[in-house]
MMTF fields as JSON, N, C-alpha, C and O atoms, coordinates in Angstrom:
{
  "mmtfVersion": "1.0.0",
  "mmtfProducer": "UNKNOWN",
  "numBonds": 399,
  "numAtoms": 400,
  "numGroups": 100,
  "numChains": 1,
  "numModels": 1,
  "chainsPerModel": [1],
  "groupsPerChain": [100],
  "chainIdList": ["A"],
  "bondAtomList": [4, 2, 8, 6, 12, 10, 16, 14, 20, 18, 24, 22, 28, 26, 32, 30, 36, 34, 40, 38, 44, 42, 48, 46, 52, 50, 56, 54, 60, 58, 64, 62, 68, 66, 72, 70, 76, 74, 80, 78, 84, 82, 88, 86, 92, 90, 96, 94, 100, 98, 104, 102, 108, 106, 112, 110, 116, 114, 120, 118, 124, 122, 128, 126, 132, 130, 136, 134, 140, 138, 144, 142, 148, 146, 152, 150, 156, 154, 160, 158, 164, 162, 168, 166, 172, 170, 176, 174, 180, 178, 184, 182, 188, 186, 192, 190, 196, 194, 200, 198, 204, 202, 208, 206, 212, 210, 216, 214, 220, 218, 224, 222, 228, 226, 232, 230, 236, 234, 240, 238, 244, 242, 248, 246, 252, 250, 256, 254, 260, 258, 264, 262, 268, 266, 272, 270, 276, 274, 280, 278, 284, 282, 288, 286, 292, 290, 296, 294, 300, 298, 304, 302, 308, 306, 312, 310, 316, 314, 320, 318, 324, 322, 328, 326, 332, 330, 336, 334, 340, 338, 344, 342, 348, 346, 352, 350, 356, 354, 360, 358, 364, 362, 368, 366, 372, 370, 376, 374, 380, 378, 384, 382, 388, 386, 392, 390, 396, 394],
  "bondOrderList": [1, 1, 1, 1, 1, 1, 1, 1, 1, 1, 1, 1, 1, 1, 1, 1, 1, 1, 1, 1, 1, 1, 1, 1, 1, 1, 1, 1, 1, 1, 1, 1, 1, 1, 1, 1, 1, 1, 1, 1, 1, 1, 1, 1, 1, 1, 1, 1, 1, 1, 1, 1, 1, 1, 1, 1, 1, 1, 1, 1, 1, 1, 1, 1, 1, 1, 1, 1, 1, 1, 1, 1, 1, 1, 1, 1, 1, 1, 1, 1, 1, 1, 1, 1, 1, 1, 1, 1, 1, 1, 1, 1, 1, 1, 1, 1, 1, 1, 1],
  "groupList": [{"groupName": "MET", "atomNameList": ["N", "CA", "C", "O"], "elementList": ["N", "C", "C", "O"], "formalChargeList": [0, 0, 0, 0], "bondAtomList": [1, 0, 2, 1, 3, 2], "bondOrderList": [1, 1, 2], "singleLetterCode": "M", "chemCompType": "L-PEPTIDE LINKING"}, {"groupName": "SER", "atomNameList": ["N", "CA", "C", "O"], "elementList": ["N", "C", "C", "O"], "formalChargeList": [0, 0, 0, 0], "bondAtomList": [1, 0, 2, 1, 3, 2], "bondOrderList": [1, 1, 2], "singleLetterCode": "S", "chemCompType": "L-PEPTIDE LINKING"}, {"groupName": "ARG", "atomNameList": ["N", "CA", "C", "O"], "elementList": ["N", "C", "C", "O"], "formalChargeList": [0, 0, 0, 0], "bondAtomList": [1, 0, 2, 1, 3, 2], "bondOrderList": [1, 1, 2], "singleLetterCode": "R", "chemCompType": "L-PEPTIDE LINKING"}, {"groupName": "GLN", "atomNameList": ["N", "CA", "C", "O"], "elementList": ["N", "C", "C", "O"], "formalChargeList": [0, 0, 0, 0], "bondAtomList": [1, 0, 2, 1, 3, 2], "bondOrderList": [1, 1, 2], "singleLetterCode": "Q", "chemCompType": "L-PEPTIDE LINKING"}, {"groupName": "LYS", "atomNameList": ["N", "CA", "C", "O"], "elementList": ["N", "C", "C", "O"], "formalChargeList": [0, 0, 0, 0], "bondAtomList": [1, 0, 2, 1, 3, 2], "bondOrderList": [1, 1, 2], "singleLetterCode": "K", "chemCompType": "L-PEPTIDE LINKING"}, {"groupName": "PRO", "atomNameList": ["N", "CA", "C", "O"], "elementList": ["N", "C", "C", "O"], "formalChargeList": [0, 0, 0, 0], "bondAtomList": [1, 0, 2, 1, 3, 2], "bondOrderList": [1, 1, 2], "singleLetterCode": "P", "chemCompType": "L-PEPTIDE LINKING"}, {"groupName": "VAL", "atomNameList": ["N", "CA", "C", "O"], "elementList": ["N", "C", "C", "O"], "formalChargeList": [0, 0, 0, 0], "bondAtomList": [1, 0, 2, 1, 3, 2], "bondOrderList": [1, 1, 2], "singleLetterCode": "V", "chemCompType": "L-PEPTIDE LINKING"}, {"groupName": "PHE", "atomNameList": ["N", "CA", "C", "O"], "elementList": ["N", "C", "C", "O"], "formalChargeList": [0, 0, 0, 0], "bondAtomList": [1, 0, 2, 1, 3, 2], "bondOrderList": [1, 1, 2], "singleLetterCode": "F", "chemCompType": "L-PEPTIDE LINKING"}, {"groupName": "ILE", "atomNameList": ["N", "CA", "C", "O"], "elementList": ["N", "C", "C", "O"], "formalChargeList": [0, 0, 0, 0], "bondAtomList": [1, 0, 2, 1, 3, 2], "bondOrderList": [1, 1, 2], "singleLetterCode": "I", "chemCompType": "L-PEPTIDE LINKING"}, {"groupName": "GLY", "atomNameList": ["N", "CA", "C", "O"], "elementList": ["N", "C", "C", "O"], "formalChargeList": [0, 0, 0, 0], "bondAtomList": [1, 0, 2, 1, 3, 2], "bondOrderList": [1, 1, 2], "singleLetterCode": "G", "chemCompType": "PEPTIDE LINKING"}, {"groupName": "TRP", "atomNameList": ["N", "CA", "C", "O"], "elementList": ["N", "C", "C", "O"], "formalChargeList": [0, 0, 0, 0], "bondAtomList": [1, 0, 2, 1, 3, 2], "bondOrderList": [1, 1, 2], "singleLetterCode": "W", "chemCompType": "L-PEPTIDE LINKING"}, {"groupName": "ASP", "atomNameList": ["N", "CA", "C", "O"], "elementList": ["N", "C", "C", "O"], "formalChargeList": [0, 0, 0, 0], "bondAtomList": [1, 0, 2, 1, 3, 2], "bondOrderList": [1, 1, 2], "singleLetterCode": "D", "chemCompType": "L-PEPTIDE LINKING"}, {"groupName": "THR", "atomNameList": ["N", "CA", "C", "O"], "elementList": ["N", "C", "C", "O"], "formalChargeList": [0, 0, 0, 0], "bondAtomList": [1, 0, 2, 1, 3, 2], "bondOrderList": [1, 1, 2], "singleLetterCode": "T", "chemCompType": "L-PEPTIDE LINKING"}, {"groupName": "LEU", "atomNameList": ["N", "CA", "C", "O"], "elementList": ["N", "C", "C", "O"], "formalChargeList": [0, 0, 0, 0], "bondAtomList": [1, 0, 2, 1, 3, 2], "bondOrderList": [1, 1, 2], "singleLetterCode": "L", "chemCompType": "L-PEPTIDE LINKING"}, {"groupName": "CYS", "atomNameList": ["N", "CA", "C", "O"], "elementList": ["N", "C", "C", "O"], "formalChargeList": [0, 0, 0, 0], "bondAtomList": [1, 0, 2, 1, 3, 2], "bondOrderList": [1, 1, 2], "singleLetterCode": "C", "chemCompType": "L-PEPTIDE LINKING"}, {"groupName": "ALA", "atomNameList": ["N", "CA", "C", "O"], "elementList": ["N", "C", "C", "O"], "formalChargeList": [0, 0, 0, 0], "bondAtomList": [1, 0, 2, 1, 3, 2], "bondOrderList": [1, 1, 2], "singleLetterCode": "A", "chemCompType": "L-PEPTIDE LINKING"}, {"groupName": "HIS", "atomNameList": ["N", "CA", "C", "O"], "elementList": ["N", "C", "C", "O"], "formalChargeList": [0, 0, 0, 0], "bondAtomList": [1, 0, 2, 1, 3, 2], "bondOrderList": [1, 1, 2], "singleLetterCode": "H", "chemCompType": "L-PEPTIDE LINKING"}, {"groupName": "GLU", "atomNameList": ["N", "CA", "C", "O"], "elementList": ["N", "C", "C", "O"], "formalChargeList": [0, 0, 0, 0], "bondAtomList": [1, 0, 2, 1, 3, 2], "bondOrderList": [1, 1, 2], "singleLetterCode": "E", "chemCompType": "L-PEPTIDE LINKING"}, {"groupName": "TYR", "atomNameList": ["N", "CA", "C", "O"], "elementList": ["N", "C", "C", "O"], "formalChargeList": [0, 0, 0, 0], "bondAtomList": [1, 0, 2, 1, 3, 2], "bondOrderList": [1, 1, 2], "singleLetterCode": "Y", "chemCompType": "L-PEPTIDE LINKING"}],
  "groupTypeList": [0, 1, 2, 1, 3, 4, 5, 1, 6, 7, 3, 8, 9, 3, 6, 10, 11, 11, 9, 2, 12, 6, 6, 6, 1, 9, 10, 9, 13, 9, 13, 14, 15, 12, 9, 14, 12, 14, 16, 2, 16, 5, 1, 15, 9, 16, 13, 15, 8, 11, 17, 11, 3, 15, 15, 9, 2, 13, 9, 13, 6, 1, 18, 2, 17, 9, 9, 14, 11, 14, 14, 17, 15, 10, 12, 15, 11, 17, 13, 15, 15, 6, 8, 2, 11, 7, 17, 16, 6, 1, 1, 13, 17, 15, 3, 17, 5, 13, 15, 9],
  "groupIdList": [1, 2, 3, 4, 5, 6, 7, 8, 9, 10, 11, 12, 13, 14, 15, 16, 17, 18, 19, 20, 21, 22, 23, 24, 25, 26, 27, 28, 29, 30, 31, 32, 33, 34, 35, 36, 37, 38, 39, 40, 41, 42, 43, 44, 45, 46, 47, 48, 49, 50, 51, 52, 53, 54, 55, 56, 57, 58, 59, 60, 61, 62, 63, 64, 65, 66, 67, 68, 69, 70, 71, 72, 73, 74, 75, 76, 77, 78, 79, 80, 81, 82, 83, 84, 85, 86, 87, 88, 89, 90, 91, 92, 93, 94, 95, 96, 97, 98, 99, 100],
  "secStructList": [7, 7, 7, 7, 7, 7, 7, 3, 3, 3, 3, 7, 7, 3, 3, 3, 3, 7, 1, 1, 7, 3, 3, 3, 3, 1, 7, 3, 3, 3, 7, 1, 1, 6, 6, 7, 7, 1, 1, 1, 7, 6, 6, 6, 7, 7, 7, 7, 3, 3, 3, 3, 6, 6, 6, 6, 3, 3, 3, 3, 7, 7, 7, 1, 6, 6, 7, 7, 7, 1, 7, 7, 7, 3, 3, 2, 2, 2, 2, 2, 2, 2, 2, 2, 2, 2, 2, 2, 2, 2, 2, 1, 7, 7, 1, 1, 7, 7, 7, 7],
  "xCoordList": [31.594, 31.652, 32.732, 33.856, 32.382, 33.364, 33.869, 33.159, 35.078, 35.677, 35.966, 36.452, 35.661, 35.979, 36.403, 36.242, 36.933, 37.384, 36.191, 35.147, 36.345, 35.316, 35.943, 37.16, 35.12, 35.657, 36.186, 35.643, 37.232, 37.762, 36.786, 36.009, 36.836, 35.988, 36.898, 37.801, 36.659, 37.445, 36.593, 37.121, 35.283, 34.393, 33.265, 32.565, 33.094, 32.043, 30.727, 30.675, 29.674, 28.362, 27.381, 27.748, 26.13, 25.074, 24.298, 24.334, 23.598, 22.733, 21.389, 21.337, 20.295, 18.934, 18.193, 18.249, 17.503, 16.701, 15.329, 15.199, 14.309, 12.951, 12.146, 10.937, 12.802, 12.11, 11.685, 11.543, 11.48, 11.115, 12.257, 12.545, 12.894, 13.956, 15.18, 15.067, 16.332, 17.586, 18.228, 18.412, 18.57, 19.213, 20.598, 20.747, 21.595, 22.956, 23.341, 23.183, 23.843, 24.184, 25.454, 25.812, 26.12, 27.3, 28.582, 29.615, 28.541, 29.727, 30.602, 30.107, 31.884, 32.851, 33.563, 34.212, 33.443, 34.076, 35.184, 35.077, 36.241, 37.358, 37.55, 36.741, 38.605, 38.882, 39.048, 39.465, 38.719, 38.85, 40.292, 40.692, 41.076, 42.468, 43.26, 42.718, 44.52, 45.37, 45.39, 45.568, 45.211, 45.259, 43.977, 43.958, 42.914, 41.64, 41.104, 40.969, 40.806, 40.255, 38.769, 38.13, 38.22, 36.809, 35.868, 34.826, 36.235, 35.316, 35.571, 34.797, 36.601, 36.872, 36.117, 36.16, 35.425, 34.708, 35.719, 36.783, 35.419, 36.391, 36.954, 38.133, 36.139, 36.668, 36.965, 37.948, 36.142, 36.325, 37.244, 37.884, 37.316, 38.195, 37.658, 38.342, 36.449, 35.911, 35.241, 34.993, 34.956, 34.226, 32.789, 32.532, 31.862, 30.462, 29.937, 30.227, 29.171, 28.603, 27.348, 26.527, 27.22, 26.068, 25.348, 25.855, 24.157, 23.395, 22.134, 21.365, 21.941, 20.746, 19.969, 20.257, 18.98, 18.232, 17.392, 17.238, 16.858, 16.006, 16.804, 16.301, 18.034, 18.877, 19.774, 20.403, 19.848, 20.698, 22.17, 22.935, 22.572, 23.973, 24.535, 23.819, 25.837, 26.527, 27.859, 28.686, 28.053, 29.287, 29.644, 29.21, 30.43, 30.853, 30.285, 30.163, 29.939, 29.492, 30.659, 31.8, 30.37, 31.396, 31.195, 30.085, 32.267, 32.223, 32.785, 32.956, 33.069, 33.606, 32.466, 31.434, 32.647, 31.641, 31.478, 32.458, 30.255, 29.988, 29.919, 29.629, 30.18, 30.097, 31.398, 32.418, 31.342, 32.513, 32.774, 31.848, 34.044, 34.403, 35.561, 36.162, 35.869, 37.004, 36.6, 37.428, 35.353, 34.919, 33.406, 32.717, 32.906, 31.464, 31.07, 31.887, 29.819, 29.31, 29.249, 29.16, 29.299, 29.108, 27.616, 26.774, 27.286, 25.892, 25.637, 26.577, 24.375, 24.013, 24.511, 24.939, 24.462, 24.954, 26.456, 26.939, 27.193, 28.645, 28.971, 29.881, 28.22, 28.448, 28.096, 28.784, 27.039, 26.686, 27.803, 28.097, 28.427, 29.553, 30.757, 31.482, 30.981, 32.065, 31.822, 32.742, 30.579, 30.234, 30.487, 31.105, 30.017, 30.187, 31.659, 32.067, 32.463, 33.892, 34.597, 35.462, 34.228, 34.824, 34.509, 35.39, 33.27, 32.886, 33.632, 34.038, 33.813, 34.548, 36.004, 36.523, 36.653, 38.06, 38.216, 39.176, 37.276, 37.336, 37.2, 37.696, 36.538, 36.32, 37.49, 37.538, 38.423, 39.569, 40.512, 40.721, 41.071, 42.045, 43.427, 43.727, 44.252, 45.621, 46.413, 46.322, 47.187, 48.017, 49.282, 49.824, 49.744, 50.945, 50.614, 49.753, 51.276, 51.011, 51.446, 52.396, 50.726, 51.075, 52.396, 52.724, 53.144, 54.413, 54.159, 53.161, 55.044, 54.948, 54.613, 54.491],
  "yCoordList": [8.657, 8.536, 7.511, 7.587, 6.567, 5.582, 5.968, 6.606, 5.582, 5.873, 4.561, 3.61, 4.522, 3.345, 3.801, 4.968, 2.893, 3.175, 3.506, 2.861, 4.502, 4.93, 4.993, 5.132, 4.892, 5.137, 6.573, 7.471, 6.785, 8.133, 8.987, 8.469, 10.284, 11.231, 12.071, 12.744, 12.032, 12.875, 13.934, 14.777, 13.895, 14.915, 15.177, 14.254, 16.442, 16.845, 16.971, 17.577, 16.399, 16.46, 17.233, 18.205, 16.796, 17.449, 16.41, 15.218, 16.881, 16.041, 16.75, 17.914, 16.043, 16.561, 15.598, 14.383, 16.148, 15.338, 15.995, 17.082, 15.324, 15.889, 15.296, 15.514, 14.554, 13.951, 12.513, 11.744, 12.143, 10.762, 10.053, 8.884, 10.787, 10.215, 11.122, 12.348, 10.502, 11.246, 10.952, 9.793, 12.008, 11.851, 12.475, 13.636, 11.705, 12.208, 12.087, 11.026, 13.17, 13.12, 13.905, 14.818, 13.529, 14.246, 13.884, 14.513, 12.893, 12.508, 11.577, 10.74, 11.726, 10.811, 10.066, 10.675, 8.753, 7.929, 7.089, 6.615, 6.913, 6.064, 4.967, 4.803, 4.226, 3.088, 3.516, 4.637, 2.618, 2.878, 2.725, 3.335, 1.916, 1.683, 1.268, 0.656, 1.604, 1.198, -0.322, -1.004, -0.844, -2.284, -3.018, -4.248, -2.308, -2.961, -3.652, -3.02, -4.921, -5.674, -5.939, -6.444, -5.611, -5.869, -5.122, -5.651, -3.891, -3.023, -2.952, -2.314, -3.57, -3.556, -4.692, -5.829, -4.389, -5.411, -6.471, -6.119, -7.754, -8.824, -8.845, -9.146, -8.532, -8.588, -7.211, -7.051, -6.219, -4.882, -4.0, -3.093, -4.25, -3.489, -2.145, -1.426, -1.788, -0.479, -0.518, -1.586, 0.671, 0.824, 1.213, 1.853, 0.833, 1.21, 1.754, 1.21, 2.822, 3.443, 2.687, 2.296, 2.493, 1.836, 2.878, 3.292, 3.305, 4.331, 3.716, 3.042, 3.959, 3.505, 4.751, 5.343, 5.151, 6.378, 6.258, 7.234, 5.094, 4.92, 5.15, 5.757, 4.67, 4.829, 6.059, 6.432, 6.695, 7.863, 7.521, 8.21, 6.455, 6.004, 5.925, 5.614, 6.213, 6.162, 5.456, 5.867, 4.393, 3.629, 3.033, 3.52, 1.984, 1.294, -0.118, -0.764, -0.584, -1.966, -2.883, -2.619, -3.951, -4.95, -6.179, -6.699, -6.631, -7.829, -9.039, -10.104, -8.889, -9.96, -10.847, -10.352, -12.141, -13.074, -12.86, -12.847, -12.694, -12.429, -10.947, -10.578, -10.091, -8.651, -8.03, -8.704, -6.752, -5.946, -6.01, -5.931, -6.154, -6.053, -5.076, -5.025, -4.295, -3.385, -1.937, -1.146, -1.581, -0.2, -0.161, -1.169, 1.032, 1.212, 2.445, 3.333, 2.483, 3.582, 4.877, 4.864, 5.991, 7.303, 7.488, 7.04, 8.139, 8.501, 9.9, 10.648, 10.244, 11.572, 12.656, 13.719, 12.402, 13.384, 13.592, 14.721, 12.508, 12.629, 13.388, 14.217, 13.101, 13.807, 15.287, 16.137, 15.602, 17.006, 17.707, 18.874, 16.996, 17.564, 17.784, 18.765, 16.893, 17.072, 18.35, 19.142, 18.551, 19.759, 20.997, 21.958, 20.97, 22.106, 22.417, 23.577, 21.38, 21.584, 22.097, 22.97, 21.556, 21.995, 23.476, 24.243, 23.868, 25.271, 26.175, 27.279, 25.711, 26.499, 26.677, 27.793, 25.602, 25.667, 26.52, 27.281, 26.394, 27.17, 28.669, 29.477, 29.046, 30.456, 31.11, 32.334, 30.313, 30.868, 31.59, 31.156, 32.677, 33.396, 32.814, 32.437, 32.751, 32.246, 33.242, 34.454, 32.717, 33.577, 34.036, 35.099, 33.245, 33.561, 33.543, 32.773, 34.372, 34.344, 33.01, 32.372, 32.62, 31.37, 31.524, 32.608, 30.454, 30.474, 30.657, 30.171, 31.345, 31.457, 32.792, 33.069],
  "zCoordList": [58.823, 57.384, 57.037, 57.533, 56.191, 55.749, 54.37, 53.593, 54.079, 52.78, 52.085, 52.698, 50.792, 50.0, 48.614, 48.256, 47.856, 46.502, 45.611, 45.703, 44.758, 43.81, 42.422, 42.299, 41.369, 40.027, 39.947, 40.59, 39.169, 39.011, 38.203, 37.401, 38.42, 37.689, 36.81, 37.306, 35.493, 34.601, 33.906, 33.181, 34.124, 33.562, 34.551, 34.967, 34.924, 35.86, 35.098, 34.028, 35.652, 35.029, 35.885, 36.545, 35.871, 36.626, 37.431, 37.128, 38.46, 39.287, 39.426, 39.823, 39.098, 39.281, 40.189, 40.003, 41.168, 42.086, 42.208, 42.77, 41.675, 41.746, 42.897, 42.985, 43.772, 44.905, 44.669, 45.62, 43.41, 43.063, 42.349, 42.604, 41.452, 40.633, 40.681, 40.689, 40.713, 40.667, 39.33, 38.959, 38.605, 37.303, 37.374, 37.752, 37.012, 36.907, 35.44, 34.836, 34.873, 33.455, 33.19, 33.933, 32.119, 31.679, 32.399, 32.169, 33.256, 34.026, 33.213, 32.457, 33.371, 32.773, 33.882, 34.732, 33.873, 34.903, 34.298, 33.167, 35.061, 34.671, 35.686, 36.599, 35.53, 36.417, 37.868, 38.159, 38.755, 40.183, 40.646, 41.637, 39.938, 40.304, 39.064, 38.144, 39.055, 37.956, 37.864, 38.873, 36.684, 36.478, 36.829, 36.81, 37.147, 37.467, 36.21, 35.162, 36.314, 35.182, 35.338, 34.414, 36.475, 36.785, 35.842, 35.455, 35.471, 34.746, 33.24, 32.526, 32.75, 31.308, 30.644, 31.114, 29.551, 28.793, 28.359, 27.851, 28.544, 28.276, 26.856, 26.672, 25.855, 24.485, 23.908, 23.184, 24.211, 23.634, 24.479, 23.947, 25.773, 26.651, 27.104, 27.832, 26.693, 27.074, 28.45, 29.009, 28.979, 30.23, 29.909, 28.889, 30.762, 30.59, 31.92, 32.985, 31.84, 33.037, 33.461, 32.632, 34.761, 35.363, 36.213, 37.256, 35.762, 36.461, 37.064, 36.379, 38.347, 39.054, 39.473, 40.514, 38.662, 38.939, 40.204, 40.938, 40.461, 41.642, 42.924, 43.869, 42.957, 44.142, 44.05, 45.041, 42.887, 42.71, 42.793, 43.468, 42.106, 42.145, 40.734, 39.782, 40.615, 39.339, 39.527, 40.341, 38.768, 38.864, 37.52, 36.476, 37.553, 36.343, 36.329, 37.37, 35.136, 34.967, 35.316, 34.938, 36.032, 36.358, 35.488, 35.373, 34.884, 34.047, 34.795, 34.203, 36.063, 36.888, 37.358, 37.811, 37.252, 37.744, 39.244, 39.989, 39.672, 41.081, 41.401, 42.539, 40.424, 40.635, 41.078, 41.223, 41.288, 41.639, 43.14, 43.948, 43.5, 44.91, 45.111, 46.184, 44.061, 44.146, 44.42, 44.872, 44.157, 44.387, 44.55, 44.39, 44.874, 44.955, 44.154, 43.91, 43.756, 42.937, 43.739, 44.966, 43.02, 43.616, 43.909, 43.13, 45.014, 45.289, 44.725, 44.458, 44.547, 44.052, 45.001, 44.553, 46.292, 47.274, 47.127, 47.203, 46.917, 46.727, 45.444, 45.421, 44.374, 43.105, 43.238, 42.673, 43.973, 44.213, 44.982, 44.726, 45.926, 46.674, 45.757, 45.923, 44.801, 43.827, 43.031, 42.828, 42.578, 41.82, 42.685, 42.229, 43.907, 44.825, 45.043, 44.981, 45.299, 45.536, 44.282, 44.366, 43.118, 41.866, 41.621, 41.233, 41.845, 41.66, 42.627, 42.263, 43.864, 44.859, 44.436, 44.458, 44.059, 43.648, 42.388, 42.266, 41.456, 40.217, 40.473, 39.687, 41.558, 41.852, 42.576, 42.698, 43.051, 43.796, 42.85, 41.718, 43.312, 42.528, 42.825, 43.958, 41.798, 41.968, 42.811, 42.612, 43.749, 44.599, 43.871, 44.174, 42.926, 42.171, 40.697, 40.27, 39.905, 38.454, 37.85, 38.306, 36.822, 36.124, 35.395, 34.913, 35.314, 34.581, 33.104, 32.572, 32.451, 30.994, 30.597, 29.404]
}
């Protein structure tokens, strides 16, 4: 398994795979790295999600001439693993009481 930079995830969504098409929805993606200028719209400064349903990939639109070379899109399998891990961590009981 190789590891590469991915856009950050700040909102967990859903993944549906019917065998022909993969749909990922409800995800919130942020920059892949602090100071990345590749994914910010040149005049508006916003980020835009790039979804490839045929390949089951979710990433950010690149405004850099020649495309993005700083990160790669999440695959549907990776996003499903994020959901699984999030659900697992959410189900754990705290070992110590919360402060306050």
